Short mmCIF file of C-alpha atoms in Angstrom, two decimals:
data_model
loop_
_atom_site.label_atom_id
_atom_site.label_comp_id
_atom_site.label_asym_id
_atom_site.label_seq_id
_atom_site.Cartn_x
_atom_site.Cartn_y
_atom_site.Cartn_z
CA UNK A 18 11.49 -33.55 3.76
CA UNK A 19 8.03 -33.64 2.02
CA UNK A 20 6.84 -32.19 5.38
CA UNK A 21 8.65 -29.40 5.07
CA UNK A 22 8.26 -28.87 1.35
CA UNK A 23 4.48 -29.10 2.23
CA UNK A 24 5.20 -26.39 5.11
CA UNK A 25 6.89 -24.21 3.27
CA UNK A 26 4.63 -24.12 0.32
CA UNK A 27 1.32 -23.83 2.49
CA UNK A 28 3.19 -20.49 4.29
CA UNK A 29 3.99 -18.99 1.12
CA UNK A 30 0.44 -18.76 0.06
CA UNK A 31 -1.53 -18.45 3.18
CA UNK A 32 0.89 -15.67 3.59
CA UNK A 33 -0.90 -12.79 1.64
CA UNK A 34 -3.85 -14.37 2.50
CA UNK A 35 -3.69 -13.98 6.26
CA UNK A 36 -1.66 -10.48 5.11
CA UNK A 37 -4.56 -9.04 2.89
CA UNK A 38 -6.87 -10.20 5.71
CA UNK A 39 -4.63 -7.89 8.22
CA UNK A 40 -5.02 -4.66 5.81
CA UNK A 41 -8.52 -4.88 5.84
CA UNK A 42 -8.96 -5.39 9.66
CA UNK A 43 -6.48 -2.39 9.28
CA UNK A 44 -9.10 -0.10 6.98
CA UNK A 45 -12.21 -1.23 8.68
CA UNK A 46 -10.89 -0.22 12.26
CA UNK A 47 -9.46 3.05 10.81
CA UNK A 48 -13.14 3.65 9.39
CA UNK A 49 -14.29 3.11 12.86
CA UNK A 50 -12.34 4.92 14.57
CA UNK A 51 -13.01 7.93 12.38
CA UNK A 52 -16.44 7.62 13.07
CA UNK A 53 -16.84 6.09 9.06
CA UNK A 54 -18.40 2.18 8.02
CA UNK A 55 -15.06 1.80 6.14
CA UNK A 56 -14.89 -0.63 2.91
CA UNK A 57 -15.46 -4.40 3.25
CA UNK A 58 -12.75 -6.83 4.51
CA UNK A 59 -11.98 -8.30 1.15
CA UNK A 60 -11.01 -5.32 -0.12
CA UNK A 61 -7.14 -5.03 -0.08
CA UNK A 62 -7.86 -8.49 -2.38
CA UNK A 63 -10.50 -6.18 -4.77
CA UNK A 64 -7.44 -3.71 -4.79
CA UNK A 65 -4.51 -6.29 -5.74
CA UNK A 66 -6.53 -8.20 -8.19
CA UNK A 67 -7.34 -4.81 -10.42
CA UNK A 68 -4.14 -3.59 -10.09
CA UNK A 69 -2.50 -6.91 -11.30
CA UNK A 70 -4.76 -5.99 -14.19
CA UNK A 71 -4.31 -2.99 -15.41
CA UNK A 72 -2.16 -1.74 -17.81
CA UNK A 73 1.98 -2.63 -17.41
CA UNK A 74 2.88 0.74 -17.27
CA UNK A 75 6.64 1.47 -16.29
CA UNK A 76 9.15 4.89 -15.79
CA UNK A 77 12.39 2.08 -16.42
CA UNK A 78 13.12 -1.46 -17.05
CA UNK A 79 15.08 -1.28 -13.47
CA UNK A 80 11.71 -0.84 -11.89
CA UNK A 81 9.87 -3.54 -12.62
CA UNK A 82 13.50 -5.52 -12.08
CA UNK A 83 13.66 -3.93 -8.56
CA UNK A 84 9.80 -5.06 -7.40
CA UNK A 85 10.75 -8.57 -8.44
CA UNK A 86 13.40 -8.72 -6.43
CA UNK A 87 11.51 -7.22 -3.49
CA UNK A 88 8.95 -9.70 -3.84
CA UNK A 89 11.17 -12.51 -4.11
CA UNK A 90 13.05 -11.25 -0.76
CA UNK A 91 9.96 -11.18 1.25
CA UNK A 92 8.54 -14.17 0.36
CA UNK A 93 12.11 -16.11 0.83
CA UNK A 94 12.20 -14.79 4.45
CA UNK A 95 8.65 -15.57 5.04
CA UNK A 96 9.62 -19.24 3.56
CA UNK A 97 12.90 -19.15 6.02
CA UNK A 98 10.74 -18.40 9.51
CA UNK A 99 8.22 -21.19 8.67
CA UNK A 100 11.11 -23.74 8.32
CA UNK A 101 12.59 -21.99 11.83
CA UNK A 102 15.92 -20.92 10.05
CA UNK A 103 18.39 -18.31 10.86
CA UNK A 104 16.77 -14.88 12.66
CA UNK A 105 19.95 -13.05 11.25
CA UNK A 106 19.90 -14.82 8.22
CA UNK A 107 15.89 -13.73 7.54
CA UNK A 108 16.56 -10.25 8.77
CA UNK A 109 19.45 -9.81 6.32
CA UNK A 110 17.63 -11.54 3.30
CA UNK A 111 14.27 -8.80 4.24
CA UNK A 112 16.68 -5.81 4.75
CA UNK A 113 17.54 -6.84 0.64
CA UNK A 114 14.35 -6.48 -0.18
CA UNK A 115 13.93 -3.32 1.29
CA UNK A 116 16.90 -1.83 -0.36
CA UNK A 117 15.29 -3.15 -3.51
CA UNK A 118 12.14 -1.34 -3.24
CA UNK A 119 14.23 1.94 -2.09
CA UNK A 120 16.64 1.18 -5.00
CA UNK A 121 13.29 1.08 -7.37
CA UNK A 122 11.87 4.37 -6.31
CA UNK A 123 15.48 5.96 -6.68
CA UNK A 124 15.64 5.07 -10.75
CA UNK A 125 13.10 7.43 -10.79
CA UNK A 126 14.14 11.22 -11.55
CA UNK A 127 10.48 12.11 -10.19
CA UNK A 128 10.77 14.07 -6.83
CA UNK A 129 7.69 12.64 -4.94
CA UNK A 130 9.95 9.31 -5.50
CA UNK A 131 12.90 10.95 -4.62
CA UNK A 132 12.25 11.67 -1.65
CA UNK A 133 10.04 9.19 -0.51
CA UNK A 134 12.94 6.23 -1.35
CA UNK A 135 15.56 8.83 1.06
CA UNK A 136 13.05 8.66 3.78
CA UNK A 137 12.44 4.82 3.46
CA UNK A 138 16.46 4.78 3.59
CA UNK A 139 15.78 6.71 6.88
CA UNK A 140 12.89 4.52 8.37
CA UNK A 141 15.34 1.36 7.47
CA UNK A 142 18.12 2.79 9.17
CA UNK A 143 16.07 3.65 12.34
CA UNK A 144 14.55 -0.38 12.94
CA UNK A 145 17.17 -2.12 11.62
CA UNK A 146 19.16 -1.46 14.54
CA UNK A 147 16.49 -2.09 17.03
CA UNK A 148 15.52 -5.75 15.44
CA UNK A 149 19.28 -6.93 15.66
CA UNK A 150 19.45 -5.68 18.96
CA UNK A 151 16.15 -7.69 19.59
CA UNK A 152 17.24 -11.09 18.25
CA UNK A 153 20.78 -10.86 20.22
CA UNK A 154 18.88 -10.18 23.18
CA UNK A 155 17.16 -13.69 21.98
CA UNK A 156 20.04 -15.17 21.34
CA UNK A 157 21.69 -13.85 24.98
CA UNK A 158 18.40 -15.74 26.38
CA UNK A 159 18.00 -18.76 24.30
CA UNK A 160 21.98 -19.08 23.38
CA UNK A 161 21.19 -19.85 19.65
CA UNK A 162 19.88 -17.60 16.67
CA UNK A 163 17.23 -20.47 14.99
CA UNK A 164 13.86 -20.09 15.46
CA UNK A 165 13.45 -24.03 16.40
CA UNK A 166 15.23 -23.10 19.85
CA UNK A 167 13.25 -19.96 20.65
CA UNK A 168 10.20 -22.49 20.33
CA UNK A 169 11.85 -25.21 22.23
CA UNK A 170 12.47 -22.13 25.35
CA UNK A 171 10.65 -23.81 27.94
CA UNK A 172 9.82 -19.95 28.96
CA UNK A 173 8.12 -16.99 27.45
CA UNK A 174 10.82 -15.01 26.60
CA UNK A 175 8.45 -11.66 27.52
CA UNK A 176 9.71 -12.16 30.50
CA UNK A 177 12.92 -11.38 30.00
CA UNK A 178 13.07 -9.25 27.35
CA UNK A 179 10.31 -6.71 28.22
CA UNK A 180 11.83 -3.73 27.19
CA UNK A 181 13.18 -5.62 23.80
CA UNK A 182 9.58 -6.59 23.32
CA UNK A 183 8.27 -2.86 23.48
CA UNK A 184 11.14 -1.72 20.93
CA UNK A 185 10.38 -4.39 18.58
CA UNK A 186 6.93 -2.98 18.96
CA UNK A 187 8.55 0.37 18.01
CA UNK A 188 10.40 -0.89 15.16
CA UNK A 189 7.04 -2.77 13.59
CA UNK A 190 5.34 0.84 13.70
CA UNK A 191 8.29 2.01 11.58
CA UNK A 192 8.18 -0.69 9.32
CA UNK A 193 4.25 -0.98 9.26
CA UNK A 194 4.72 2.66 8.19
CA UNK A 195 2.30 4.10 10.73
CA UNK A 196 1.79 6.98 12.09
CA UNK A 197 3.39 9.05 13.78
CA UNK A 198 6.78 7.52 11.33
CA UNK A 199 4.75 7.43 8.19
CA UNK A 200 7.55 9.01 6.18
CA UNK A 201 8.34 7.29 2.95
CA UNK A 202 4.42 6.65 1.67
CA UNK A 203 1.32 5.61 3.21
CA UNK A 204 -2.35 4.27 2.48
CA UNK A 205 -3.68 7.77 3.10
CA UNK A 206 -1.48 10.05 0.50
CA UNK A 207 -0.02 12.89 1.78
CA UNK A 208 -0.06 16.18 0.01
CA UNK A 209 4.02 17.37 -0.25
CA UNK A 210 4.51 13.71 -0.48
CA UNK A 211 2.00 12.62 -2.57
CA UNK A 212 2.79 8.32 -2.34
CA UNK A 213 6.35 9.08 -1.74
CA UNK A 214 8.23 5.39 -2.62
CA UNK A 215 4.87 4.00 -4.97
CA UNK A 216 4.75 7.30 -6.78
CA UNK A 217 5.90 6.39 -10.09
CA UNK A 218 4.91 2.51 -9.80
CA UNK A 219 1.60 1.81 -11.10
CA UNK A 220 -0.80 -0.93 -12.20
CA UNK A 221 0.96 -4.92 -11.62
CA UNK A 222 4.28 -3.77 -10.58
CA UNK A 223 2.10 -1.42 -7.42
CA UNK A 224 0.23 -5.21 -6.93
CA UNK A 225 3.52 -6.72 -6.50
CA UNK A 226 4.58 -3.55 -3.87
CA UNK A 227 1.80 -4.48 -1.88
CA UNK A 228 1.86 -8.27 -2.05
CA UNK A 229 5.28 -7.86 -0.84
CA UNK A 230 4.38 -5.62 2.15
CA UNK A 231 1.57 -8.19 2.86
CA UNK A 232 4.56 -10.94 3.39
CA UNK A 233 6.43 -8.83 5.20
CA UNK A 234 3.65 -8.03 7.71
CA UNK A 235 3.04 -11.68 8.52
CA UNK A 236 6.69 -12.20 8.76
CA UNK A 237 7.05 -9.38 10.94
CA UNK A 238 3.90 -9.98 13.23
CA UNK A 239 5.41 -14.01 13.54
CA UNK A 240 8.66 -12.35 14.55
CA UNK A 241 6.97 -10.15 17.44
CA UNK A 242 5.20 -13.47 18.37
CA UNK A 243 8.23 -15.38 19.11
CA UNK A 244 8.60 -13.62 22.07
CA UNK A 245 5.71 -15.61 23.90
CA UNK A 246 6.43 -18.90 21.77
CA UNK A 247 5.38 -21.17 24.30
CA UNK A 248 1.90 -21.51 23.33
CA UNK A 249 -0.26 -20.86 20.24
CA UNK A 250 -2.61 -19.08 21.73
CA UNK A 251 -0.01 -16.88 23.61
CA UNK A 252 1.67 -16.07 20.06
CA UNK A 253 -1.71 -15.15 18.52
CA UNK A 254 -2.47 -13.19 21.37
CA UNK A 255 1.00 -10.88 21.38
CA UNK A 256 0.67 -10.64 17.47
CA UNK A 257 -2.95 -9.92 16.84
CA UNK A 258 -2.68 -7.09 20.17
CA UNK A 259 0.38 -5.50 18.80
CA UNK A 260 -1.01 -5.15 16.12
CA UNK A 261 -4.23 -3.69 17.54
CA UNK A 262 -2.35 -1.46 19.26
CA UNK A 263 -0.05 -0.45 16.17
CA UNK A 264 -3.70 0.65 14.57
CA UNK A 265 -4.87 2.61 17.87
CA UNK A 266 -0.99 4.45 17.59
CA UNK A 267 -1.58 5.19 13.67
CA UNK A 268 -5.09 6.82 14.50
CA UNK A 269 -4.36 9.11 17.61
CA UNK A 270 -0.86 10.46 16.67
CA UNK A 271 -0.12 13.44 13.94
CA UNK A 272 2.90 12.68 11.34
CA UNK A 273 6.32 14.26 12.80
CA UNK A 274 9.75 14.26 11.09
CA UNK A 275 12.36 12.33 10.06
CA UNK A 276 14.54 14.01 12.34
CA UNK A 277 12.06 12.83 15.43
CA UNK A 278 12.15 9.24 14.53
CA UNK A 279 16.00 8.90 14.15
CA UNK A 280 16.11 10.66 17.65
CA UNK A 281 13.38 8.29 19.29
CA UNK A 282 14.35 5.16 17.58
CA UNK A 283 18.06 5.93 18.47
CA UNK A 284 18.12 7.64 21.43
CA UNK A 285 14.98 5.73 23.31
CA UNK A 286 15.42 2.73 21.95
CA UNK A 287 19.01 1.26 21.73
CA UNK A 288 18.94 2.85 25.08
CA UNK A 289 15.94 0.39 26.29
CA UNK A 290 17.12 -2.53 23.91
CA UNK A 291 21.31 -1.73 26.18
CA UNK A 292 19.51 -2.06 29.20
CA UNK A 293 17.86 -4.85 29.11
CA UNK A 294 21.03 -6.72 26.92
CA UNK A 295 23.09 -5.66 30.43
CA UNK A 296 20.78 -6.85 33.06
CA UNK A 297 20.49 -10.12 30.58
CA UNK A 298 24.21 -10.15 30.44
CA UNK A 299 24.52 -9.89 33.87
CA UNK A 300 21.79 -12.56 35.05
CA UNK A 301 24.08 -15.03 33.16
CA UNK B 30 -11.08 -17.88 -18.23
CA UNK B 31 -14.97 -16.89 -17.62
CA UNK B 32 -14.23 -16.94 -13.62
CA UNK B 33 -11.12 -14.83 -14.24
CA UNK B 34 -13.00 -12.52 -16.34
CA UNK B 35 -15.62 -11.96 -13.88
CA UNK B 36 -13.22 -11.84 -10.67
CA UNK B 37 -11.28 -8.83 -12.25
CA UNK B 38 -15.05 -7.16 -13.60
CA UNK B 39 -15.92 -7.41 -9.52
CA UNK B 40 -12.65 -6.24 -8.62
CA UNK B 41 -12.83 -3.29 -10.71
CA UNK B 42 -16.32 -2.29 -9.98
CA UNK B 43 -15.33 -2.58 -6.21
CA UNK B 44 -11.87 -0.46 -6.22
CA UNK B 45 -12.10 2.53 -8.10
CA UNK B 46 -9.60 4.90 -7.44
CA UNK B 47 -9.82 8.60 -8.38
CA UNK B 48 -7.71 11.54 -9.01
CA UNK B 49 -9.36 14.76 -9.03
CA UNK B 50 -8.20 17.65 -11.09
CA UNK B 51 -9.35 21.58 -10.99
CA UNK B 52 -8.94 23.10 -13.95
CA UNK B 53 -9.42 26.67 -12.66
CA UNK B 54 -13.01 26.10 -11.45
CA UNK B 55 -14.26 28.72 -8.42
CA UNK B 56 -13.76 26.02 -6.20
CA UNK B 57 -17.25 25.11 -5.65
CA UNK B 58 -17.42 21.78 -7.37
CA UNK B 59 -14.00 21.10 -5.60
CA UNK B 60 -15.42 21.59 -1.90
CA UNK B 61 -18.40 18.97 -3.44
CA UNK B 62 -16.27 16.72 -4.41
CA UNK B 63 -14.06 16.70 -1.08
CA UNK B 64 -17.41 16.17 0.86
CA UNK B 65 -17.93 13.02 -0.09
CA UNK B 66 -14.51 11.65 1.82
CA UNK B 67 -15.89 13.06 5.13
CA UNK B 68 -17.57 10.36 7.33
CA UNK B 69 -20.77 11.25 6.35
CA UNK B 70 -20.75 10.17 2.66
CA UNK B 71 -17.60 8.05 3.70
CA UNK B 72 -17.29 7.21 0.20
CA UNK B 73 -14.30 4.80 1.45
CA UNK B 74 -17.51 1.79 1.56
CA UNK B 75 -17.02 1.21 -2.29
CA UNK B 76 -13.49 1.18 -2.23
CA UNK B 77 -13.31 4.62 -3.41
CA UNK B 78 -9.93 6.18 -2.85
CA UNK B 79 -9.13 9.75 -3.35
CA UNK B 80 -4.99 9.18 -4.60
CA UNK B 81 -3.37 12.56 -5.75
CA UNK B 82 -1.45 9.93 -8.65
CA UNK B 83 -2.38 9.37 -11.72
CA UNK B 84 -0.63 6.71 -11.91
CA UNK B 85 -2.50 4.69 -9.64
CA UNK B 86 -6.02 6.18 -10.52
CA UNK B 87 -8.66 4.41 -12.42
CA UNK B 88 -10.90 7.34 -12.30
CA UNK B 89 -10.20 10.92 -13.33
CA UNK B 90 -12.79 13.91 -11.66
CA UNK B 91 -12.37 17.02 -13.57
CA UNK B 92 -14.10 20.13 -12.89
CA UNK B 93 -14.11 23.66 -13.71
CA UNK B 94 -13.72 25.49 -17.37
CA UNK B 95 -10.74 23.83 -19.46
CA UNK B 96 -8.62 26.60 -21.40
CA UNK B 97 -5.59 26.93 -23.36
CA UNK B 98 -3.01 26.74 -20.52
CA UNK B 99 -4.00 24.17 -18.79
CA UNK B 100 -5.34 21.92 -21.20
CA UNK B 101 -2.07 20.64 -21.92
CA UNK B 102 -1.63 19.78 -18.22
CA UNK B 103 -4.93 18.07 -18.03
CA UNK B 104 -4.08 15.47 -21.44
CA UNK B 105 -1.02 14.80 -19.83
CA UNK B 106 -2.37 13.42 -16.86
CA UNK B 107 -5.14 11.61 -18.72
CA UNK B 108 -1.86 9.73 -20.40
CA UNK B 109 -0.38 8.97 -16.97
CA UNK B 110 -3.56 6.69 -16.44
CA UNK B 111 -2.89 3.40 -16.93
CA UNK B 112 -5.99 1.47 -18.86
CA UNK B 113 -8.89 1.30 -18.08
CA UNK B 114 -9.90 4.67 -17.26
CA UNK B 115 -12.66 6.45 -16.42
CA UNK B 116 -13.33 10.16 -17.11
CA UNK B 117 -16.10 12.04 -15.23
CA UNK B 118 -16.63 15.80 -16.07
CA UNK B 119 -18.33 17.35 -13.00
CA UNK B 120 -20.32 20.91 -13.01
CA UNK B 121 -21.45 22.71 -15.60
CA UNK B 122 -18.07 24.67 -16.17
CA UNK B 123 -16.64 21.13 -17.02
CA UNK B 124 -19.34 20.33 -19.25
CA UNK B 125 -19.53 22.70 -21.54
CA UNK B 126 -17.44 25.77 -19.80
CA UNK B 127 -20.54 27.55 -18.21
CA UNK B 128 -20.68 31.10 -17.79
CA UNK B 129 -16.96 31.16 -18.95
CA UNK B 130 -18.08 29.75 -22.22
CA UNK B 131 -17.99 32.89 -24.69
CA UNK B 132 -14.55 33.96 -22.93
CA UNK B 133 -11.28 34.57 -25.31
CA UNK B 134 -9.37 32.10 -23.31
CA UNK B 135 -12.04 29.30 -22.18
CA UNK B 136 -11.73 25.92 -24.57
CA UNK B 137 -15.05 24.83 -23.40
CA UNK B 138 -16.12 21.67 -21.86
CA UNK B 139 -13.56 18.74 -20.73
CA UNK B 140 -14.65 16.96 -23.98
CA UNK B 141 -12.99 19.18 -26.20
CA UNK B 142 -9.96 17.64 -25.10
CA UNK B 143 -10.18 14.37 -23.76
CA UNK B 144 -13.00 11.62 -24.31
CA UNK B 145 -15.68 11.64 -21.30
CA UNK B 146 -17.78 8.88 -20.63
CA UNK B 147 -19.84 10.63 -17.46
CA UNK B 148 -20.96 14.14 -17.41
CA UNK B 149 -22.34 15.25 -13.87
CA UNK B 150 -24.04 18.52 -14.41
CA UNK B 151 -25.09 21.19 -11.68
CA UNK B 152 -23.57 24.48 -10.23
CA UNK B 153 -22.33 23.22 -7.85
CA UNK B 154 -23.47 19.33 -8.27
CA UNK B 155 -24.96 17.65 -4.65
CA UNK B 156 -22.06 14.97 -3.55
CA UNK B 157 -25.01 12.58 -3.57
CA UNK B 158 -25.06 13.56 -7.57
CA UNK B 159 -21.03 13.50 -8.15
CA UNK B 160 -21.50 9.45 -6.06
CA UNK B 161 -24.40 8.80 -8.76
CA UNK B 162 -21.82 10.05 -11.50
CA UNK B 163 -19.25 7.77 -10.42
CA UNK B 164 -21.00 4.71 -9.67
CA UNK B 165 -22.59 5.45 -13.38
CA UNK B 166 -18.44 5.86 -14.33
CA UNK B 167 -18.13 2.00 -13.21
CA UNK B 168 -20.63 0.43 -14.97
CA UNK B 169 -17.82 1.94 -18.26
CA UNK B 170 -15.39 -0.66 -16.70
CA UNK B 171 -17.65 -3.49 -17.92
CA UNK B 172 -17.69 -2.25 -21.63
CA UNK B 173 -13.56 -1.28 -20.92
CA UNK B 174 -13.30 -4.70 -19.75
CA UNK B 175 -13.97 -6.41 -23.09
CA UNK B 176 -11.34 -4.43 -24.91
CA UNK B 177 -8.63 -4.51 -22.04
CA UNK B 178 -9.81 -7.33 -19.71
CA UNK B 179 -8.34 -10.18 -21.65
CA UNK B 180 -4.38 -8.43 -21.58
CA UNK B 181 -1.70 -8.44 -24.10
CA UNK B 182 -2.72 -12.61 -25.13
CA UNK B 183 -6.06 -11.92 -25.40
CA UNK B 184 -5.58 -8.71 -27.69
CA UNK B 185 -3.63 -11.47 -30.02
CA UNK B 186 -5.93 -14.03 -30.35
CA UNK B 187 -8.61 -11.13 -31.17
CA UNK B 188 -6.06 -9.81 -33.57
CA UNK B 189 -5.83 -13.41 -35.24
CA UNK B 190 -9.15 -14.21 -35.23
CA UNK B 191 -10.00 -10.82 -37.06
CA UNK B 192 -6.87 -11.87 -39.80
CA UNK B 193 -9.11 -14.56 -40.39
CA UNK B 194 -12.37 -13.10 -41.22
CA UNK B 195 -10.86 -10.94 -43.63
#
């Protein structure tokens, strides 16, 4: 019990650490790759800690209501995949947080916000899918949803869910918000957008945003490491080179529309994530 | 609170970001200012981000001649900014309305309507002189940071403490 206590509290704050870390690999290899010497590592933390204090600025109570709530989800499911719960059960509890932040944007009457909260309803729509599909296909494989039996699998489950691996790969860009599917708002603003979803939030409550993307990064990048959980180094490997390669994807592609992810994240990939649940299904 | 104090001074010196308005200027200052995002003043090194939000900006660019239509435009965004913000008037149509000056319609500078704390003058400025501007703007946060540093608590206590002198 104190063990886990201890666990869970050490994962909740290394958490944005290891997450802020991540966002300024993120910047500095963006620099780089734009032929630019990009800003230091620490600064997503320079970022978070003036935001926290500036002025508490907000369009509605329901705002500032909604961010809490987003932060709150995203740290709970980052809590729940340290303690190797449920992979439905942290799914579902993220997905609330999500709405949240959607929900947030929407009380709003601002169009940039508007718009930006339908297209992060979009972007939802379009992984959600693809990450149930992913953790049945573990669950086909390892016969149980938790997390502890994924990590007791004596094999890397790669192996048998490559084409699961590559959509969950797919759905992380979405989520990431990277190009070529960043719709709802991104780090660089985009003119008819301008920050989509963050538009009207500003000062602490755009900290909190951004604290509770950094959770959700981790808990997404531990997800996509599960599926070569039989070593450390192998899970460190498959997370830190997705998301190398989410980075490479963000700087070579151009922004296309909403209309082409629902297509590509429908069409391609519950077709990839069927055929590889059927030739699972049928190795039984 | 002397460590929190100074890890929110560094913070602030270290993250500006800045919103950049054209109030009707020929465009000039505008390409001058845009130049400095390009890799080769990569102005991205200090943490300087170019956000089309005032809401999120810490730093507000203006150039070109202020007049009586868009001057109401130009307060209003100043009053999106959360505190502590910056203004920088670039050019000299945003200093004092340049050759536009005399005209029936020009206001004159960007100080006739909203306090600025950095004037970068020139026609157009170099980007090298709008980075000196702005790295001039940030040394502002450390005066800002004794009136707004200390938040809502600390406004109190300085509240109180005046109550008592008087």
């Amino acid at each position: 019990m104190i063990y886990k206590t201890a666990l869970l509290i050490g994962a909740l704050i290394t958490a944005p650490f290891l997450g802020g870390l991540l966002m300024g690999l993120d910047r500095i290899l963006t620099a780089r790759l734009q032929s630019r010497i990009g800003p230091p590592l620490l600064q997503p933390f320079y970022d978070l800690i003036k935001l926290l204090r500036k002025e508490k600025m907000v369009v509605n109570v329901w705002q500032a209501f909604c961010v809490n709530c987003y932060v709150a989800a995203a740290s709970i499911s980052v809590g729940l995949f340290i303690l190797g719960s449920d992979l439905l059960l942290i799914l579902f509890i993220q997905a609330v947080g999500a709405i949240f932040l959607v929900v947030g944007a929407l009380t709003s009457t601002s169009p940039y916000s508007q718009v930006g909260a339908h297209r992060e309803l979009l972007q939802i729509l379009s992984y959600e899918p693809l990450l149930i599909l992913a953790i049945i296909g573990i669950y086909l494989e390892t016969g149980s949803f938790k997390i502890e039996a994924v990590l007791d699998w004596e094999q890397p489950l790669l192996m048998r869910l490559p084409f699961l691996f590559l959509v969950t790969g797919y759905a992380l860009l979405v989520k990431l918000r990277k190009s070529p599917v960043d719709l709802s708002t991104s780090h660089h603003a985009h003119q008819e957008l301008v920050k989509g979803l963050t538009t009207d939030y500003s000062g602490p409550y755009l900290a909190l945003i951004e604290l509770g993307h950094w959770y959700e990064v981790v808990l997404f990048l531990g997800f996509c490491s599960l599926f070569w959980a039989t070593s450390w180094i192998g899970m460190l490997i498959v997370a830190l080179g997705l998301f190398l390669a989410e980075i490479l994807v963000d700087n070579t592609t151009a922004r296309l529309t909403w209309r082409w992810m629902l297509g590509s994240t429908w069409g391609l990939g519950l077709t990839l994530s069927l055929i590889n649940l059927i030739w699972l299904f049928l190795r039984r | 609170m002397g460590i929190f104090k100074n890890i929110t001074e560094i913070s602030r010196m270290k993250s500006p970001w800045l919103l950049h308005f054209d109030c009707g200027s020929c465009n000039g200052c505008d390409i001058e200012v845009l130049a400095c995002l390009t890799p080769v003043y990569d102005v991205e090194r200090f943490g300087i981000i170019h956000v089309g939000n005032p809401k999120h900006a810490d730093l507000l660019l203006v150039t070109g001649t202020v007049n009586h239509r868009n001057k109401k435009v130009l307060v209003n965004l100043h009053q999106q900014m959360p505190e502590p913000k910056i203004v920088v008037a670039i050019g000299a149509c945003g200093l004092s309305g340049g050759i536009f000056r005399e005209a029936y319609n020009v206001v004159g500078g960007v100080d006739q309507v909203i306090p600025v704390h950095v004037y970068v003058p020139g026609c157009p400025p170099k980007p090298e002189a709008i980075i000196d501007g702005v790295v001039l703007a940030l040394k502002e946060f450390e005066a800002k940071n004794e009136k707004y540093g200390q938040g809502a608590r600390g406004k109190r206590r300085e509240a109180n403490k005046e109550q008592e002198k008087s």
